[in-house]
mmCIF file of C-alpha atoms and ligand atoms in Angstrom:
data_model
loop_
_atom_site.group_PDB
_atom_site.id
_atom_site.type_symbol
_atom_site.label_atom_id
_atom_site.label_comp_id
_atom_site.label_asym_id
_atom_site.label_seq_id
_atom_site.Cartn_x
_atom_site.Cartn_y
_atom_site.Cartn_z
ATOM 1 C CA UNK R 1187 -20.290 -6.764 -5.506
ATOM 2 C CA UNK R 1188 -18.216 -5.954 -8.339
ATOM 3 C CA UNK R 1189 -14.841 -7.355 -7.962
ATOM 4 C CA UNK R 1190 -11.275 -7.174 -10.486
ATOM 5 C CA UNK R 1191 -10.331 -10.617 -9.179
ATOM 6 C CA UNK R 1192 -7.438 -11.145 -11.362
ATOM 7 C CA UNK R 1193 -5.791 -7.789 -11.678
ATOM 8 C CA UNK R 1194 -4.360 -7.635 -7.682
ATOM 9 C CA UNK R 1195 -1.903 -10.413 -8.292
ATOM 10 C CA UNK R 1196 -0.743 -9.084 -11.839
ATOM 11 C CA UNK R 1197 -0.009 -5.211 -9.812
ATOM 12 C CA UNK R 1198 1.589 -7.081 -6.516
ATOM 13 C CA UNK R 1199 3.836 -9.426 -8.335
ATOM 14 C CA UNK R 1200 5.077 -6.433 -10.924
ATOM 15 C CA UNK R 1201 5.571 -4.309 -8.027
ATOM 16 C CA UNK R 1202 8.035 -6.767 -6.482
ATOM 17 C CA UNK R 1203 9.611 -7.621 -9.725
ATOM 18 C CA UNK R 1204 9.892 -4.373 -10.830
ATOM 19 C CA UNK R 1205 9.766 -1.817 -8.347
ATOM 20 C CA UNK R 1206 10.098 1.759 -9.203
ATOM 21 C CA UNK R 1207 9.249 0.766 -12.841
ATOM 22 C CA UNK R 1208 8.633 4.131 -13.867
ATOM 23 C CA UNK R 1209 10.946 5.879 -12.509
ATOM 24 C CA UNK R 1210 10.578 9.131 -9.509
ATOM 25 C CA UNK R 1211 9.947 11.581 -12.143
ATOM 26 C CA UNK R 1212 5.952 12.793 -12.113
ATOM 27 C CA UNK R 1213 4.054 12.297 -15.307
ATOM 28 C CA UNK R 1214 3.822 14.953 -17.580
ATOM 29 C CA UNK R 1215 0.023 15.641 -16.784
ATOM 30 C CA UNK R 1216 0.868 15.597 -13.047
ATOM 31 C CA UNK R 1217 2.774 18.798 -13.686
ATOM 32 C CA UNK R 1218 0.228 20.350 -15.964
ATOM 33 C CA UNK R 1219 -2.734 19.242 -13.292
ATOM 34 C CA UNK R 1220 -0.567 20.633 -10.512
ATOM 35 C CA UNK R 1221 -0.650 24.069 -12.228
ATOM 36 C CA UNK R 1222 -4.174 23.948 -12.504
ATOM 37 C CA UNK R 1223 -5.016 22.881 -9.027
ATOM 38 C CA UNK R 1224 -2.702 25.443 -7.576
ATOM 39 C CA UNK R 1225 -4.608 28.153 -9.872
ATOM 40 C CA UNK R 1226 -7.897 26.684 -8.494
ATOM 41 C CA UNK R 1227 -6.557 26.825 -4.995
ATOM 42 C CA UNK R 1228 -7.282 23.021 -4.604
ATOM 43 C CA UNK R 1229 -6.167 21.797 -1.139
ATOM 44 C CA UNK R 1230 -6.864 18.291 -0.591
ATOM 45 C CA UNK R 1231 -7.019 15.343 -3.617
ATOM 46 C CA UNK R 1232 -7.495 12.021 -4.093
ATOM 47 C CA UNK R 1233 -5.125 9.832 -6.205
ATOM 48 C CA UNK R 1234 -6.954 6.562 -7.213
ATOM 49 C CA UNK R 1235 -4.582 3.825 -8.035
ATOM 50 C CA UNK R 1236 -1.445 5.808 -6.974
ATOM 51 C CA UNK R 1237 1.297 3.106 -7.279
ATOM 52 C CA UNK R 1238 4.289 4.123 -5.441
ATOM 53 C CA UNK R 1239 3.262 8.077 -5.434
ATOM 54 C CA UNK R 1240 5.489 9.160 -7.888
ATOM 55 C CA UNK R 1241 2.722 11.777 -9.034
ATOM 56 C CA UNK R 1242 2.087 12.631 -5.666
ATOM 57 C CA UNK R 1243 5.064 14.448 -4.136
ATOM 58 C CA UNK R 1244 4.719 17.359 -6.841
ATOM 59 C CA UNK R 1245 1.134 18.096 -5.375
ATOM 60 C CA UNK R 1246 2.644 17.774 -1.884
ATOM 61 C CA UNK R 1247 5.592 20.106 -2.320
ATOM 62 C CA UNK R 1248 2.946 22.452 -3.504
ATOM 63 C CA UNK R 1249 1.131 22.477 0.050
ATOM 64 C CA UNK R 1250 -1.764 19.887 -1.482
ATOM 65 C CA UNK R 1251 -2.479 17.373 1.039
ATOM 66 C CA UNK R 1252 -2.751 13.800 -0.740
ATOM 67 C CA UNK R 1253 -4.783 10.829 -0.254
ATOM 68 C CA UNK R 1254 -4.377 7.427 -2.376
ATOM 69 C CA UNK R 1255 -6.246 4.389 -2.922
ATOM 70 C CA UNK R 1256 -3.975 1.735 -4.296
ATOM 71 C CA UNK R 1257 -4.516 -2.544 -4.601
ATOM 72 C CA UNK R 1258 -0.973 -3.167 -4.016
ATOM 73 C CA UNK R 1259 0.372 -3.630 -0.898
ATOM 74 C CA UNK R 1260 3.754 -3.393 -2.068
ATOM 75 C CA UNK R 1261 3.256 -0.272 -3.671
ATOM 76 C CA UNK R 1262 1.703 1.400 -0.599
ATOM 77 C CA UNK R 1263 4.948 0.370 0.922
ATOM 78 C CA UNK R 1264 6.811 1.849 -1.425
ATOM 79 C CA UNK R 1265 5.430 4.960 -1.596
ATOM 80 C CA UNK R 1266 5.681 5.492 2.453
ATOM 81 C CA UNK R 1267 9.080 4.749 2.220
ATOM 82 C CA UNK R 1268 9.998 7.025 -0.720
ATOM 83 C CA UNK R 1269 7.701 9.804 0.480
ATOM 84 C CA UNK R 1270 6.377 9.404 3.684
ATOM 85 C CA UNK R 1271 3.766 8.379 5.853
ATOM 86 C CA UNK R 1272 1.790 11.746 5.223
ATOM 87 C CA UNK R 1273 0.366 10.721 2.098
ATOM 88 C CA UNK R 1274 -2.659 8.237 3.717
ATOM 89 C CA UNK R 1275 -3.337 5.225 1.275
ATOM 90 C CA UNK R 1276 -6.133 3.161 1.608
ATOM 91 C CA UNK R 1277 -5.380 -0.400 0.619
ATOM 92 C CA UNK R 1278 -7.611 -1.874 -1.738
ATOM 93 C CA UNK R 1279 -9.577 -1.817 -5.108
ATOM 94 C CA UNK R 1280 -11.266 1.434 -6.428
ATOM 95 C CA UNK R 1281 -14.178 -1.073 -7.003
ATOM 96 C CA UNK R 1282 -14.972 -0.737 -3.028
ATOM 97 C CA UNK R 1283 -15.037 3.227 -3.028
ATOM 98 C CA UNK R 1284 -15.524 4.733 -0.506
ATOM 99 C CA UNK R 1285 -13.051 4.481 1.805
ATOM 100 C CA UNK R 1286 -13.414 7.196 3.596
ATOM 101 C CA UNK R 1287 -16.466 10.205 4.050
ATOM 102 C CA UNK R 1288 -13.847 12.790 3.009
ATOM 103 C CA UNK R 1289 -14.812 15.235 0.165
ATOM 104 C CA UNK R 1290 -11.698 16.088 -1.967
ATOM 105 C CA UNK R 1291 -11.035 19.262 -3.937
ATOM 106 C CA UNK R 1292 -9.510 17.557 -6.927
ATOM 107 C CA UNK R 1293 -9.336 13.749 -7.580
ATOM 108 C CA UNK R 1294 -6.402 12.860 -10.168
ATOM 109 C CA UNK R 1295 -6.784 9.632 -11.614
ATOM 110 C CA UNK R 1296 -3.685 8.674 -13.851
ATOM 111 C CA UNK R 1297 -4.106 5.470 -16.061
ATOM 112 C CA UNK R 1298 -6.017 3.306 -13.945
ATOM 113 C CA UNK R 1299 -9.625 3.813 -15.678
ATOM 114 C CA UNK R 1300 -8.938 1.809 -18.516
ATOM 115 C CA UNK R 1301 -7.689 -1.207 -16.640
ATOM 116 C CA UNK R 1302 -11.405 -1.664 -15.164
ATOM 117 C CA UNK R 1303 -14.476 -3.156 -17.052
ATOM 118 C CA UNK R 1304 -17.454 -1.117 -18.384
ATOM 119 C CA UNK R 1305 -19.181 -1.352 -14.962
ATOM 120 C CA UNK R 1306 -16.588 -0.619 -12.840
ATOM 121 C CA UNK R 1307 -15.361 2.326 -15.130
ATOM 122 C CA UNK R 1308 -18.699 3.923 -14.587
ATOM 123 C CA UNK R 1309 -18.597 2.938 -10.899
ATOM 124 C CA UNK R 1310 -15.133 4.734 -10.207
ATOM 125 C CA UNK R 1311 -16.664 8.096 -12.008
ATOM 126 C CA UNK R 1312 -19.518 7.889 -9.759
ATOM 127 C CA UNK R 1313 -17.942 7.079 -6.438
ATOM 128 C CA UNK R 1314 -15.009 9.898 -7.450
ATOM 129 C CA UNK R 1315 -18.445 12.100 -8.175
ATOM 130 C CA UNK R 1316 -19.647 11.169 -4.582
ATOM 131 C CA UNK R 1317 -16.306 12.452 -2.843
ATOM 132 C CA UNK R 1318 -15.824 15.452 -4.915
ATOM 133 C CA UNK R 1319 -16.197 18.967 -3.356
ATOM 134 C CA UNK R 1320 -18.456 21.604 -4.326
ATOM 135 C CA UNK R 1321 -16.909 23.110 -7.029
ATOM 136 C CA UNK R 1322 -14.466 20.711 -7.225
ATOM 137 C CA UNK R 1323 -12.405 19.041 -10.383
ATOM 138 C CA UNK R 1324 -11.865 15.609 -11.226
ATOM 139 C CA UNK R 1325 -9.516 14.491 -14.122
ATOM 140 C CA UNK R 1326 -8.925 11.258 -15.202
ATOM 141 C CA UNK R 1327 -6.259 10.282 -17.909
ATOM 142 C CA UNK R 1328 -6.495 7.291 -19.938
ATOM 143 C CA UNK R 1329 -5.113 5.156 -22.579
ATOM 144 C CA UNK R 1330 -6.376 5.583 -26.239
ATOM 145 C CA UNK R 1331 -6.750 4.128 -29.578
ATOM 146 C CA UNK R 1332 -4.133 5.772 -30.593
ATOM 147 C CA UNK R 1333 -1.681 3.998 -28.497
ATOM 148 C CA UNK R 1334 0.908 1.632 -30.259
ATOM 149 C CA UNK R 1335 -0.396 -1.060 -28.127
ATOM 150 C CA UNK R 1336 -3.849 -0.805 -29.339
ATOM 151 C CA UNK R 1337 -5.281 -4.029 -30.762
ATOM 152 C CA UNK R 1338 -2.341 -6.095 -29.278
ATOM 153 C CA UNK R 1339 -3.431 -9.413 -27.065
ATOM 154 C CA UNK R 1340 -6.984 -11.207 -27.156
ATOM 155 C CA UNK R 1341 -10.156 -9.231 -28.202
ATOM 156 C CA UNK R 1342 -12.298 -9.125 -24.629
ATOM 157 C CA UNK R 1343 -14.695 -7.077 -26.095
ATOM 158 C CA UNK R 1344 -14.846 -3.562 -28.267
ATOM 159 C CA UNK R 1345 -11.724 -1.924 -27.904
ATOM 160 C CA UNK R 1346 -11.123 -4.193 -24.814
ATOM 161 C CA UNK R 1347 -7.820 -6.633 -24.928
ATOM 162 C CA UNK R 1348 -5.985 -8.516 -22.340
ATOM 163 C CA UNK R 1349 -2.684 -8.535 -22.632
ATOM 164 C CA UNK R 1350 0.188 -10.175 -20.483
ATOM 165 C CA UNK R 1351 -2.195 -12.888 -19.954
ATOM 166 C CA UNK R 1352 -3.950 -11.373 -17.556
ATOM 167 C CA UNK R 1353 -4.435 -7.405 -17.818
ATOM 168 C CA UNK R 1354 -7.727 -5.748 -19.805
ATOM 169 C CA UNK R 1355 -6.974 -2.713 -20.996
ATOM 170 C CA UNK R 1356 -9.821 -0.466 -22.733
ATOM 171 C CA UNK R 1357 -8.624 2.078 -25.382
ATOM 172 C CA UNK R 1358 -10.685 4.944 -25.019
ATOM 173 C CA UNK R 1359 -11.618 7.340 -27.921
ATOM 174 C CA UNK R 1360 -12.503 11.016 -27.638
ATOM 175 C CA UNK R 1361 -16.755 10.303 -28.218
ATOM 176 C CA UNK R 1362 -16.524 8.301 -24.593
HETATM 177 C C1 SAM V 831 -0.430 1.995 -14.808
HETATM 178 S S1 SAM V 831 -0.256 2.036 -13.102
HETATM 179 C C2 SAM V 831 -0.285 4.111 -12.717
HETATM 180 C C3 SAM V 831 0.280 4.008 -11.361
HETATM 181 C C4 SAM V 831 0.598 5.414 -11.136
HETATM 182 N N1 SAM V 831 -1.005 6.664 -11.022
HETATM 183 C C5 SAM V 831 1.503 6.036 -11.655
HETATM 184 O O1 SAM V 831 1.253 6.615 -12.930
HETATM 185 O O2 SAM V 831 2.520 5.804 -11.382
HETATM 186 C C6 SAM V 831 -2.092 1.215 -12.509
HETATM 187 C C7 SAM V 831 -1.981 1.360 -10.778
HETATM 188 O O3 SAM V 831 -3.506 1.460 -10.203
HETATM 189 C C8 SAM V 831 -3.236 0.201 -9.349
HETATM 190 N N2 SAM V 831 -4.607 -0.706 -9.694
HETATM 191 C C9 SAM V 831 -4.745 -1.334 -10.647
HETATM 192 N N3 SAM V 831 -6.104 -1.850 -10.519
HETATM 193 C C10 SAM V 831 -6.445 -0.944 -9.216
HETATM 194 C C11 SAM V 831 -7.813 -1.587 -8.614
HETATM 195 N N4 SAM V 831 -8.798 -1.807 -9.178
HETATM 196 N N5 SAM V 831 -7.977 -0.404 -7.486
HETATM 197 C C12 SAM V 831 -6.847 0.485 -7.101
HETATM 198 N N6 SAM V 831 -5.758 0.373 -7.753
HETATM 199 C C13 SAM V 831 -5.531 -0.385 -8.798
HETATM 200 C C14 SAM V 831 -1.834 -0.290 -9.763
HETATM 201 O O4 SAM V 831 -1.393 -1.042 -8.947
HETATM 202 C C15 SAM V 831 -1.310 0.694 -10.389
HETATM 203 O O5 SAM V 831 -0.432 1.147 -9.270
#
């Protein structure tokens, strides 16, 4: 089994120490994608790496049912506290997908895929595609080589760097 052994502790510790570290507002991408999903009459979505749920509420407020996957138990507890128990969140790594047999109209994966290895990234895309309803849409946002953090930390492989002593981050380009 492919597994990402170091990162669960990294994320758990971060959420315990820093709590709601990105605030409560949804990301700009979530705001844009909410409009896109509404235009496409999307009714239910999966958010892999949902964190404490800041990107979930905007979909929920617009009548879209949200299911999440999250590796940090603390982040899940925070999401439930802030956004209610009607957002179901599977606890575990996306590398162990699928967690259910649903087909989702939409998948919104924000700032997660670049944290995975090459094999894990391919598996995530395939697993998400396998859970997509016919005519569904899946959207991934990722860090790019334009980011100021590109090249920081120690080199793991081409365009992949280890930061904070544990977090491995892959910087993408349009051609990938
Ligand atoms: C950069 S954060 C983004 C969080 C959230 N998408 C947001 O924007 O608020 C990455 C998130 O993915 C989670 N995560 C990291 N690796 C994961 C994995 N292998 N499986 C599931 N979740 C993971 C982290 O705990 C964290 O919540």
